[in-house]
Coordinates of C-alpha atoms and ligand atoms in Angstrom, one line a residue:
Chain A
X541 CA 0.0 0.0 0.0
X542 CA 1.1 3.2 -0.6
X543 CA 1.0 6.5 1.7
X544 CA -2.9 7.8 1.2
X545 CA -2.4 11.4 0.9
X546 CA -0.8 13.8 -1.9
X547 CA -3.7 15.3 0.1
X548 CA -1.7 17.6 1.9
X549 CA -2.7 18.4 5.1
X550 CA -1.8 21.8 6.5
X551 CA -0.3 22.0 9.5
X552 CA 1.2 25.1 10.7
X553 CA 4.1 24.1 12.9
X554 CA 5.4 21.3 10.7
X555 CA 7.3 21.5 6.9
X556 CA 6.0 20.1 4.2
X557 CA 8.2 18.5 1.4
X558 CA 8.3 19.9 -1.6
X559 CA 6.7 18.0 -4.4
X560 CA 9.9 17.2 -7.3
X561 CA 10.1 19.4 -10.2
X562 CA 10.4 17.9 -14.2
X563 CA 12.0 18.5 -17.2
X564 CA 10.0 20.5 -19.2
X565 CA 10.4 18.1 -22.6
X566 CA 10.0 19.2 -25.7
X567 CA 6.4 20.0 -26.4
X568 CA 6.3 23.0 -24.1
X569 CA 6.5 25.0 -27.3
X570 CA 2.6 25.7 -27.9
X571 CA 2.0 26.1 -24.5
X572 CA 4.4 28.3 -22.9
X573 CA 5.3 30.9 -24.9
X574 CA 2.4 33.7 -25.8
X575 CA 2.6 36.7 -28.0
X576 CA 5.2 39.6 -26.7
X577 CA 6.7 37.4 -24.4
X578 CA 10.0 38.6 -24.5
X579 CA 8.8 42.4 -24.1
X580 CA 9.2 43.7 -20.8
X581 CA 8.9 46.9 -22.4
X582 CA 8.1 47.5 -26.5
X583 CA 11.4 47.3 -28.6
X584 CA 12.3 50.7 -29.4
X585 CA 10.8 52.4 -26.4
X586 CA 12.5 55.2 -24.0
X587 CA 15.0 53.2 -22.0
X588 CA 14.5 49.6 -23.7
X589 CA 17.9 47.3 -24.1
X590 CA 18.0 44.2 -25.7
X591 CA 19.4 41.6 -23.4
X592 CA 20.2 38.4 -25.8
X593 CA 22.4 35.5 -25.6
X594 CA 22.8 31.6 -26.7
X595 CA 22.5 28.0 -24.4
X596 CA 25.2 25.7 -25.2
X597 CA 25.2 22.0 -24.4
X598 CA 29.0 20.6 -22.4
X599 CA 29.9 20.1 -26.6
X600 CA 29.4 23.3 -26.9
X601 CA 26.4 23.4 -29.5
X602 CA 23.7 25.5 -29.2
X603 CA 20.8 23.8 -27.5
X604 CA 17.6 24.5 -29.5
X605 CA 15.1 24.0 -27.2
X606 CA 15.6 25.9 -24.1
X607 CA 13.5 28.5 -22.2
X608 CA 14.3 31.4 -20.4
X609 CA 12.5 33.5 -17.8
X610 CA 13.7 36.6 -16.3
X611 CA 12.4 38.8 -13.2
X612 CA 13.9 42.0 -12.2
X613 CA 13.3 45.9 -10.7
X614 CA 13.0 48.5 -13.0
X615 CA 15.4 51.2 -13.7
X616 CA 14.8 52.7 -10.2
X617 CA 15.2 49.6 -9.0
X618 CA 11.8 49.3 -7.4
X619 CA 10.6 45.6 -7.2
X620 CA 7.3 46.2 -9.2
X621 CA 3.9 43.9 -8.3
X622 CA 1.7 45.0 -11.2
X623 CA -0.1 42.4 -13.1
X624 CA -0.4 42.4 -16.7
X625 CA 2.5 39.9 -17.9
X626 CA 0.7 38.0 -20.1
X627 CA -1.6 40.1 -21.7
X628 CA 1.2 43.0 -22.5
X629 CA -0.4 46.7 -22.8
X630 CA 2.4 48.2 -23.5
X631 CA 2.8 50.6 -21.4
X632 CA 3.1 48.7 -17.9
X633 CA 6.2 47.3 -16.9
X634 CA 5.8 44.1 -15.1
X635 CA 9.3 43.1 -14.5
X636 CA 8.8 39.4 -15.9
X637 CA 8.9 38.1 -18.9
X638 CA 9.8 34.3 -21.2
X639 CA 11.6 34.0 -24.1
X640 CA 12.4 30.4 -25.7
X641 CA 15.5 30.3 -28.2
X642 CA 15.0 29.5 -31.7
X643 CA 16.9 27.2 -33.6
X644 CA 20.3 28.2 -32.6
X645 CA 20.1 28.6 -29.4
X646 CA 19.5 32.3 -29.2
X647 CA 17.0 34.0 -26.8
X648 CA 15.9 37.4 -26.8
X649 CA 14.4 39.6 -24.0
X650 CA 13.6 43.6 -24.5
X651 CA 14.0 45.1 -20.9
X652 CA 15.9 47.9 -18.9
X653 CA 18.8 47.9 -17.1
X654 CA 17.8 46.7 -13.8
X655 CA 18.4 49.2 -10.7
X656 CA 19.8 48.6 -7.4
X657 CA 17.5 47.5 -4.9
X658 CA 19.6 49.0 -2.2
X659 CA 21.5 52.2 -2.5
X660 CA 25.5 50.5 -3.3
X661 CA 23.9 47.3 -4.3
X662 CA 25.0 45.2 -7.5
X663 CA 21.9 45.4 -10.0
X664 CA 20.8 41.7 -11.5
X665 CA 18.0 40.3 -13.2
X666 CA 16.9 36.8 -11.7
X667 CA 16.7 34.3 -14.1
X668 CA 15.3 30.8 -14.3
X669 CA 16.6 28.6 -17.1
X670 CA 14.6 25.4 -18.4
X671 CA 15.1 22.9 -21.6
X672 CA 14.5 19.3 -22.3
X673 CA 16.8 16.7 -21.2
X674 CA 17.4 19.3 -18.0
X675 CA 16.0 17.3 -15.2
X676 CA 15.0 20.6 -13.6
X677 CA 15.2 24.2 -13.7
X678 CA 18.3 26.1 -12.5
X679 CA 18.7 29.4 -11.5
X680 CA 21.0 31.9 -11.7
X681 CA 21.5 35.6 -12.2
X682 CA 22.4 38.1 -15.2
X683 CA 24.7 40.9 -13.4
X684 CA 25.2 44.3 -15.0
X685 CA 29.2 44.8 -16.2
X686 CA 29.6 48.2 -14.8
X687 CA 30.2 49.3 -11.2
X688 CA 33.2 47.2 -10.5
X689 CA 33.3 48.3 -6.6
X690 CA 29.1 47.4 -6.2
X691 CA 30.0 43.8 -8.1
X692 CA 33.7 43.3 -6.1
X693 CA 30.9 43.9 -2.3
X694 CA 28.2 41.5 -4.0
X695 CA 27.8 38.8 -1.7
X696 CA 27.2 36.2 -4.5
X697 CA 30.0 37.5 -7.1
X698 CA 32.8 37.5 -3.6
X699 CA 32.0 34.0 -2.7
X700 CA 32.9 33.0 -6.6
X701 CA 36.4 31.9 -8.1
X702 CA 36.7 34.8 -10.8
X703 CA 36.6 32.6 -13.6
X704 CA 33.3 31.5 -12.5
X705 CA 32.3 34.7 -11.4
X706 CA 32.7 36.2 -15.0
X707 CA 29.8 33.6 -15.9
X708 CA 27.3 35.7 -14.1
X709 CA 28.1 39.1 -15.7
X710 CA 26.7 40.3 -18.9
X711 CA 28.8 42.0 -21.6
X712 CA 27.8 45.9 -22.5
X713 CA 27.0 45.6 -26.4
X714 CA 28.0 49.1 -28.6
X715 CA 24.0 49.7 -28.9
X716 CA 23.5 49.8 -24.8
X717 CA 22.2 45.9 -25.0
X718 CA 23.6 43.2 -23.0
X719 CA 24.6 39.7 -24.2
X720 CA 24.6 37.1 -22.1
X721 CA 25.1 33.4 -23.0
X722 CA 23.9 30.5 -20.4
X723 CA 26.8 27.4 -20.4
X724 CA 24.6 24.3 -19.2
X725 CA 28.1 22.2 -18.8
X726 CA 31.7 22.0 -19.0
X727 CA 34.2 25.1 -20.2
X728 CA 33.0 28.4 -18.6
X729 CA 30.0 26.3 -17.1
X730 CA 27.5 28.8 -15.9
X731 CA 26.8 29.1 -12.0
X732 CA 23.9 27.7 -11.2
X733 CA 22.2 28.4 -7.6
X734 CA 20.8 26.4 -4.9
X735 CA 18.7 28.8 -2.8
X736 CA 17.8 25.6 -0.3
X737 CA 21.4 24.9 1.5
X738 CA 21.5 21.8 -0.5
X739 CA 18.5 20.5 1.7
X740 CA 16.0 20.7 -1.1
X741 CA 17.7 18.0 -3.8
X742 CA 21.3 17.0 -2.8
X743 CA 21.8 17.1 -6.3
X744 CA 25.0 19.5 -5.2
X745 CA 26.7 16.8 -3.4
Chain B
X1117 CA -4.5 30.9 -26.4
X1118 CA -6.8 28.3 -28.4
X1119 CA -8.4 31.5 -30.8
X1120 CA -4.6 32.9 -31.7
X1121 CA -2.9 29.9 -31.8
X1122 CA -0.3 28.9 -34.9
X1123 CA 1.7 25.8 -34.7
X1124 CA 4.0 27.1 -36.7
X1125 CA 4.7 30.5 -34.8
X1126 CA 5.4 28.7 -31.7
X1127 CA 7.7 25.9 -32.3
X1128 CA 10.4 26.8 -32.0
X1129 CA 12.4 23.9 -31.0
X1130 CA 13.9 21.7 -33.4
X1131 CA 14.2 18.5 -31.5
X1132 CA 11.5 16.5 -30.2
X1133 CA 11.6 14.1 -27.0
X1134 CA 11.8 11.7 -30.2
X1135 CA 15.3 12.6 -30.6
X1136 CA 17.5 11.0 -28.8
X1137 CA 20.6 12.6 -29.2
X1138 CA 21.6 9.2 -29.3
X1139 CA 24.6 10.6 -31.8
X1140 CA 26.2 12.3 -28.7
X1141 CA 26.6 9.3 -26.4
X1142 CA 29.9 8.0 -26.8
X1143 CA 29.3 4.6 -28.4
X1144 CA 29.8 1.7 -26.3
X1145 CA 30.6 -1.2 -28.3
X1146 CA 32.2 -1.0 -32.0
X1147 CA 29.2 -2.0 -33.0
X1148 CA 26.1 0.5 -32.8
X1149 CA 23.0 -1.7 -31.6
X1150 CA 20.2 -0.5 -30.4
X1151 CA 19.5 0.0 -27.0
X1152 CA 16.5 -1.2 -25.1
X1153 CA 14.3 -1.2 -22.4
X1154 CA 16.1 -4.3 -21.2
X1155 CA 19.7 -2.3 -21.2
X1156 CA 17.8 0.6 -19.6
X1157 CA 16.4 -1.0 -16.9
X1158 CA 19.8 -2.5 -16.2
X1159 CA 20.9 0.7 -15.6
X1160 CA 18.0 2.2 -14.0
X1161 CA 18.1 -1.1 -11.7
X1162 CA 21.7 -0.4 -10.8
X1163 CA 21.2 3.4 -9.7
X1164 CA 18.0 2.8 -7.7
X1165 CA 20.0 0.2 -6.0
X1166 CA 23.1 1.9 -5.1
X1167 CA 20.5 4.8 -3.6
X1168 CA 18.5 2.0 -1.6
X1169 CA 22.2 1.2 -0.1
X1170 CA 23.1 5.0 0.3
X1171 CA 19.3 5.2 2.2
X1172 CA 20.5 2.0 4.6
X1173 CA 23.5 3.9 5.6
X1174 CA 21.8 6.9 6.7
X1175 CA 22.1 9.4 4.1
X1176 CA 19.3 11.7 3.7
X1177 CA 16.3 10.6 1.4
X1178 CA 17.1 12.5 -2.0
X1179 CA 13.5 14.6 -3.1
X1180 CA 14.0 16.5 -6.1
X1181 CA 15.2 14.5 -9.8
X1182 CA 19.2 14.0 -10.1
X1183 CA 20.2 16.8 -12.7
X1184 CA 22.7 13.9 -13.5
X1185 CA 20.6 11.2 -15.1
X1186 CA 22.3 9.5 -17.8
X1187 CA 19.3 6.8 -18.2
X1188 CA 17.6 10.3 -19.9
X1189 CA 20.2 10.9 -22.7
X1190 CA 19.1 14.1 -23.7
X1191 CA 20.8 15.4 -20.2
X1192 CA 24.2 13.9 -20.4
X1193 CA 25.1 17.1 -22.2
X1194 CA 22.8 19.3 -20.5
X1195 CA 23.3 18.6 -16.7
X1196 CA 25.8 21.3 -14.9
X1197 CA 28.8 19.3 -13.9
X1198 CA 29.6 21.9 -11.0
X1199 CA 27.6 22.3 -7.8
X1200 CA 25.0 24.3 -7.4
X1201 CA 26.5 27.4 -5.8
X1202 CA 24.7 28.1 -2.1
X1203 CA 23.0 31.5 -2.4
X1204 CA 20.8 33.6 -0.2
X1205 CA 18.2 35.1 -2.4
X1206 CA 18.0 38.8 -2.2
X1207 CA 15.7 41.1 -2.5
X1208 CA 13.8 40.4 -6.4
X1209 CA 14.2 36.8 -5.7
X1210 CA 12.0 37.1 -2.6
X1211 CA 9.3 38.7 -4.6
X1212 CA 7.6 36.7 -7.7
X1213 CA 5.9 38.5 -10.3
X1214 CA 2.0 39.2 -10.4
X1215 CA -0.5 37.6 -12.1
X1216 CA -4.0 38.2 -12.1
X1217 CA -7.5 38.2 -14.3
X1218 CA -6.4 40.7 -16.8
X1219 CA -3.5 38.1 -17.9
X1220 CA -5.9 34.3 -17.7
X1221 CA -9.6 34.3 -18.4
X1222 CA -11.4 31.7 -16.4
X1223 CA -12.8 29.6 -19.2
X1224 CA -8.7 28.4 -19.6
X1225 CA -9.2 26.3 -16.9
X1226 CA -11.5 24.2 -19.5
X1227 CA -9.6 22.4 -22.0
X1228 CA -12.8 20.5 -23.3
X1229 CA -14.5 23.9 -24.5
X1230 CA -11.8 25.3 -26.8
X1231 CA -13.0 24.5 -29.8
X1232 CA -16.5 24.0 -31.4
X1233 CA -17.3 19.9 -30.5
X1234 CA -15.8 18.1 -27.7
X1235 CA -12.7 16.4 -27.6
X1236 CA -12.4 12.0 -27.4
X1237 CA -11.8 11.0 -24.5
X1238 CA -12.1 10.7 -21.0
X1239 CA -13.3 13.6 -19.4
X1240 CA -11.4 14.5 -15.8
X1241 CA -11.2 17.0 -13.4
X1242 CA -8.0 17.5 -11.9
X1243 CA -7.9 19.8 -8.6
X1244 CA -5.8 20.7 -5.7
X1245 CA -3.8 23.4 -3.8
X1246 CA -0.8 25.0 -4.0
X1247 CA 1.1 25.3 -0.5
X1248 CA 4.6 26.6 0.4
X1249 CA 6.9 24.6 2.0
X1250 CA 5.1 25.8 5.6
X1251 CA 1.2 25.1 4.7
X1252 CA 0.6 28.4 3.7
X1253 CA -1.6 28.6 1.0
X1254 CA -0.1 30.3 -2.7
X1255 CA -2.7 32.8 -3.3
X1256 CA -3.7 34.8 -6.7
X1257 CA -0.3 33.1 -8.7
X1258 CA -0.3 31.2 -11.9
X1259 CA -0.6 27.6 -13.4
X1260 CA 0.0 26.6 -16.5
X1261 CA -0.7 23.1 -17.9
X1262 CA -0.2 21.6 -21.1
X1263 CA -1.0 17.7 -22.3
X1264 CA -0.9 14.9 -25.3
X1265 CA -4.6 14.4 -25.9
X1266 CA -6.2 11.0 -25.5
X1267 CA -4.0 8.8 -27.8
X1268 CA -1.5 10.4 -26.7
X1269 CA -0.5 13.1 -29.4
X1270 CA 0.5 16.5 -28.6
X1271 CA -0.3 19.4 -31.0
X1272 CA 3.1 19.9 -31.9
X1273 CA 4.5 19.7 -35.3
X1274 CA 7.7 17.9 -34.1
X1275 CA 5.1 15.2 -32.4
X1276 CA 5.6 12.8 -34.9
X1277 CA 3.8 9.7 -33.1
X1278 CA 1.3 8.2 -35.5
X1279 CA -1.8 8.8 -33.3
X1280 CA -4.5 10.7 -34.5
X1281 CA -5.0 14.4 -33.7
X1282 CA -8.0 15.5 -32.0
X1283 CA -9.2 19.2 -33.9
X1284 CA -11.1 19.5 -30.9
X1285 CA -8.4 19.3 -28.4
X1286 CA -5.2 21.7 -28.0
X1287 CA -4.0 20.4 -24.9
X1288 CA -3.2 23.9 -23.2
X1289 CA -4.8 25.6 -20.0
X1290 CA -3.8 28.4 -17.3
X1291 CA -5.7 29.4 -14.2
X1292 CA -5.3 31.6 -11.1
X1293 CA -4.8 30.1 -7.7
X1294 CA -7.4 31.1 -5.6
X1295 CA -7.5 32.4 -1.6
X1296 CA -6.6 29.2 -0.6
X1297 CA -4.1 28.2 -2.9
X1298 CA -6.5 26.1 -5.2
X1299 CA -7.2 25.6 -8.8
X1300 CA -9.4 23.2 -10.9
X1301 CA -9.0 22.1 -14.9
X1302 CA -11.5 20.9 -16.6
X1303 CA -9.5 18.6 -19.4
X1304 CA -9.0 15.0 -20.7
X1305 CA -7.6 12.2 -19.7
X1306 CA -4.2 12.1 -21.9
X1307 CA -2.7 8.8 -23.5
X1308 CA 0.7 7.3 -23.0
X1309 CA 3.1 8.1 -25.6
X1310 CA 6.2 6.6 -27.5
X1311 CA 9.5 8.4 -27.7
X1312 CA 13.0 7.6 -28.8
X1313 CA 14.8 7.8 -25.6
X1314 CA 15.5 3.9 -26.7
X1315 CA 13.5 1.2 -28.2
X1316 CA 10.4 0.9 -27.2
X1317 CA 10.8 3.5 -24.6
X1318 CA 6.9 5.2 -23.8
X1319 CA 5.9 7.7 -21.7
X1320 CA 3.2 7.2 -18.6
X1321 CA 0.3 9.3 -19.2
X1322 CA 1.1 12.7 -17.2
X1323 CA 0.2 16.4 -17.4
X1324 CA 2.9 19.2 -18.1
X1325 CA 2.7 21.4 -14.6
X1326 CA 4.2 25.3 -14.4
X1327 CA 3.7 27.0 -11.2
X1328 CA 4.9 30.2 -9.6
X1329 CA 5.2 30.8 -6.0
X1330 CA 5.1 34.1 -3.4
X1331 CA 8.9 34.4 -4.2
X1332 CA 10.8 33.7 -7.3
X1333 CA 13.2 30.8 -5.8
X1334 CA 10.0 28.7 -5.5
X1335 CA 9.4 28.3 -9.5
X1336 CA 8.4 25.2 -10.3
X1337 CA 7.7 23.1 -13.7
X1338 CA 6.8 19.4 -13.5
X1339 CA 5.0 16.6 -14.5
X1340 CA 1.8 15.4 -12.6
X1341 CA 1.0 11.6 -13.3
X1342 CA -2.1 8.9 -13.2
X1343 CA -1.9 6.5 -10.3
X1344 CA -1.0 2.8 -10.5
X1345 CA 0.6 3.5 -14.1
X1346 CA 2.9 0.1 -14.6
X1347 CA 5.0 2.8 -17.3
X1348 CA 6.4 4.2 -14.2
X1349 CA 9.3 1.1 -13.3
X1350 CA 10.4 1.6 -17.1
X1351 CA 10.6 5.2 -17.6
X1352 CA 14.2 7.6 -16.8
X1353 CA 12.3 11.0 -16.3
X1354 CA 9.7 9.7 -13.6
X1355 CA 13.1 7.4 -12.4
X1356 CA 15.0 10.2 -12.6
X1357 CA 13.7 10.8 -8.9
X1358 CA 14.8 7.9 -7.2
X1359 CA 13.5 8.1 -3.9
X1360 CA 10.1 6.4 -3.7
X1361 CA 8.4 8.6 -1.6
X1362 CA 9.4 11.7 -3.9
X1363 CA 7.8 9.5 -7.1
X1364 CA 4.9 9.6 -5.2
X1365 CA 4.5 13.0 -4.7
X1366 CA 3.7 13.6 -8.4
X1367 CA 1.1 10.8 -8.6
X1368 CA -2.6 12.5 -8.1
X1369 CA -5.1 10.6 -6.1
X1370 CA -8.4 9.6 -7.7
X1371 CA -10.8 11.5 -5.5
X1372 CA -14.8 10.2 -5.7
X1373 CA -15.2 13.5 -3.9
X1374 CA -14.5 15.5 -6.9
X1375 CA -16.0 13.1 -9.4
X1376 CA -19.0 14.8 -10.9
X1377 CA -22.3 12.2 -11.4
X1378 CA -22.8 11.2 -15.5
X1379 CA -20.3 13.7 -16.1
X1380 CA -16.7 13.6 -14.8
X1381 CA -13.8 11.4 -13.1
X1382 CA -12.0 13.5 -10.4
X1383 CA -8.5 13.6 -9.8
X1384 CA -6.9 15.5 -6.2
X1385 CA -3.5 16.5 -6.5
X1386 CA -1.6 19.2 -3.9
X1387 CA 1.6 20.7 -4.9
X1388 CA 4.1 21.9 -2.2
X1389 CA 6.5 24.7 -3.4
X1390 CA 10.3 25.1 -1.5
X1391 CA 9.8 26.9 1.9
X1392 CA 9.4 30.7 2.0
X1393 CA 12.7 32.3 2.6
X1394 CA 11.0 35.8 3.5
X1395 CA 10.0 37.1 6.4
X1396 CA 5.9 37.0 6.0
X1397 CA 3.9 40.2 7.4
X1398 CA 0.9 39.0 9.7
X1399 CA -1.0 39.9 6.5
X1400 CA 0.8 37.9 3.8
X1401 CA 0.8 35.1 6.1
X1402 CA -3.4 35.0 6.3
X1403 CA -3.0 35.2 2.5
X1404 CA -4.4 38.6 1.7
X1405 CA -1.5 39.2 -0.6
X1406 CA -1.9 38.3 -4.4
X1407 CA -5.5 38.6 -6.7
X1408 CA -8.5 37.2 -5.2
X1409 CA -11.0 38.2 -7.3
X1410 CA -13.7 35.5 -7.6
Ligands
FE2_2022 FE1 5.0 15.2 -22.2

């Protein structure tokens, strides 16, 4: 017999285990994505970047079917709670947004520069990464390149060899945009975070 | 979503769970054969083993899939070799983003009444509640759902399984978790599927979850399955957890409660997201945070 209950029954004093996450597969494609996806703000607009980049496989080939979300503060770096995400007006910024790469691997996201949540603090955009044949999502963070003395106090970029730190930091493009490319495995492999203290998978050995 | 929606605009991936990447897998013999469920098992056998062993001595039961899972082949390349790097979330990570009525309309709960008929099948309701790792219920946030339809064929172009297509079923739905965390589709039952993971490898029948949580770190996507499905000993993505108890957690319960008379099987399922790493105001704790609009 097994346990009766995925009824889960509420109790306040006691955790609950989380239920297991998935691979997303391949067939996420007419499901997930939804028309201006990618636009946190209209292309074009006062203020608007591009933020683009390609997911490579540990051979180094572009991996084709990948998904990318972002979250992030505005410019002001005010942590906005406005709903509208799916349905873009184009006007309101929500601070979310999806984009899933095309053929080779590239994604594409129109945003702003995030701001510093605290006055001194390291701007980044919170990202969640997903793809088939990835057992589950990983997260990790897109760090703005200038500002060396807020990125040398972050408390995530100090605790980082600076090879692997570099993984975490965009590149400015000459048009104001930002490339950054996600490395699932191997050379330059991107850091990947565990916000649980390992508790939550022991995937991290 | 169902109105606006072109195959051809939205896939964009070029590979299909059909494709094995077999070509990447460094070959194992001189001579390429065919793998099968038999060598899979093997080695499916050999890792469940070596965890009940690691479970004997004491070692903590493991409750989230191995990102290292060569029994799936599409991750050898695609698993982070590194650990994952210890992080307190800050600030934007302890937020998540808003959803509410103006992005899901509440017939997208309904995955039966897109079209103009009504799809084959077996029509199910599949219900539960979203809860955060301490019981507290995930108010006002999204969940997104998508499905093969009864035999088992997604509306996919790269789908390439030789089962018939239902014009009256897309397989794709989205609601809004309510006060107390819950949500309800309306869909059908879907089919097992084949894929080319090896020979003869098939999919038990399960439903594509996407959830969101009061805080970014508790994103979620995941796969909800059909009790007492014999698929599940033979396949590496639900294996891929290899802690029994974990397994379970993505296997709804058939609920007579929610079946509906001359109308309806119900299926209960509850979804626990990672504990809350904020600090929750008396307020956000009672759940008066997110959209409650009924
Ligand atoms: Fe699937």
């Amino acid at each position: 017999m097994r346990p009766s209950g995925r009824k889960v029954t509420t109790m306040s004093d006691s955790k609950l285990t989380a239920t297991p996450g998935q691979t997303v597969g391949p067939f996420y494609g007419y499901a997930l994505p939804y028309e201006k996806d990618g636009e946190l703000l209209a292309p074009g607009s006062p203020g608007s970047i591009r933020l683009q980049g390609t997911v490579y496989d540990g051979a180094g080939h572009p991996v084709p079917d990948a998904l990318l979300e972002i979250w992030q503060p505005d410019a002001e770096g005010e942590i906005v709670q406005r709903t509208g995400s799916l349905v873009r007006d184009g006007y309101t910024f929500t601070g979310w947004g999806r984009s899933s790469v095309g053929y080779s691997g590239v994604y594409t996201f129109t945003t702003v520069n995030p701001g510093p949540t605290k006055p001194g603090a390291a701007p980044f955009i919170a990202v969640a990464v997903f793809a088939r044949g990835l057992m589950n999502r990983l997260f990790t963070r897109i760090y703005l390149p200038e500002n060396q003395e807020a990125l040398a106090a972050d408390p995530l970029l100090s605790s980082l060899d600076p090879d692997r730190r570099q993984t975490l930091i965009a590149r400015r493009d000459p048009d104001g945009g930002l490339t950054w490319d996600v490395r699932l495995q191997g050379e330059g492999e991107t850091v990947f975070l565990d916000f649980d203290g390992g508790a939550a998978g022991k995937e991290s050995r | 979503m169902p109105e606006n929606f072109k195959a051809e605009t939205y896939n964009a991936d070029s590979l299909t769970e059909d494709l094995s990447d077999a070509a990447e897998v460094p070959p194992k013999a001189a001579t390429p054969r065919v793998e099968t469920q038999a060598d899979l098992s093997a080695e499916l056998k050999a890792i469940g083993d070596a965890y009940a062993a690691k479970l004997r001595s004491g070692d903590a039961p493991e409750i989230q899939p191995r990102l290292d899972f060569a029994p799936y082949r599409s991750s050898i390349l695609r698993h982070p070799t590194k650990s994952l790097h210890h992080a307190d979330p800050e600030t934007i990570e302890l937020y998540s983003p808003a959803f509410g009525h103006q992005d899901v309309h509440a017939l997208e709960s309904d995955l039966t009444i897109q079209h103009n008929g009504e799809p084959q099948g077996e029509r199910i309701i599949v219900a539960g509640r979203v809860l955060d790792g301490d019981g507290r219920p995930v108010a006002g946030q999204l969940v997104e759902i998508w499905q093969a339809n009864a035999s088992g064929r997604y509306i996919h172009k790269r789908d390439q399984h030789p089962a018939p297509i239902d014009p009256q079923f897309t397989g794709v739905g989205r609601c809004i978790t309510g006060p107390d965390g819950s949500y309800r589709f309306i869909t059908i039952k879907p089919g097992a599927y084949p894929w080319k993971n090896h020979l003869n490898a098939w999919r038990p029948a399960h439903i594509h979850f996407s959830l969101f949580g009061s805080e970014f770190t508790q994103r979620i996507v995941t796969q909800m399955y059909f009790p007492g499905d014999q698929l599940f000993p033979l396949d590496p993505i639900y294996q891929s957890i290899v802690d029994q108890d974990a397994r379970d957690r993505l296997v709804a319960n058939y609920d007579h409660e929610l079946t509906e008379p001359e109308w309806a099987l119900g299926y209960n399922w509850d979804i626990v997201l990672t504990g809350s790493k904020r600090t929750w105001t008396e307020n956000e704790a009672l759940g008066a945070e997110g959209d409650h609009h009924e």
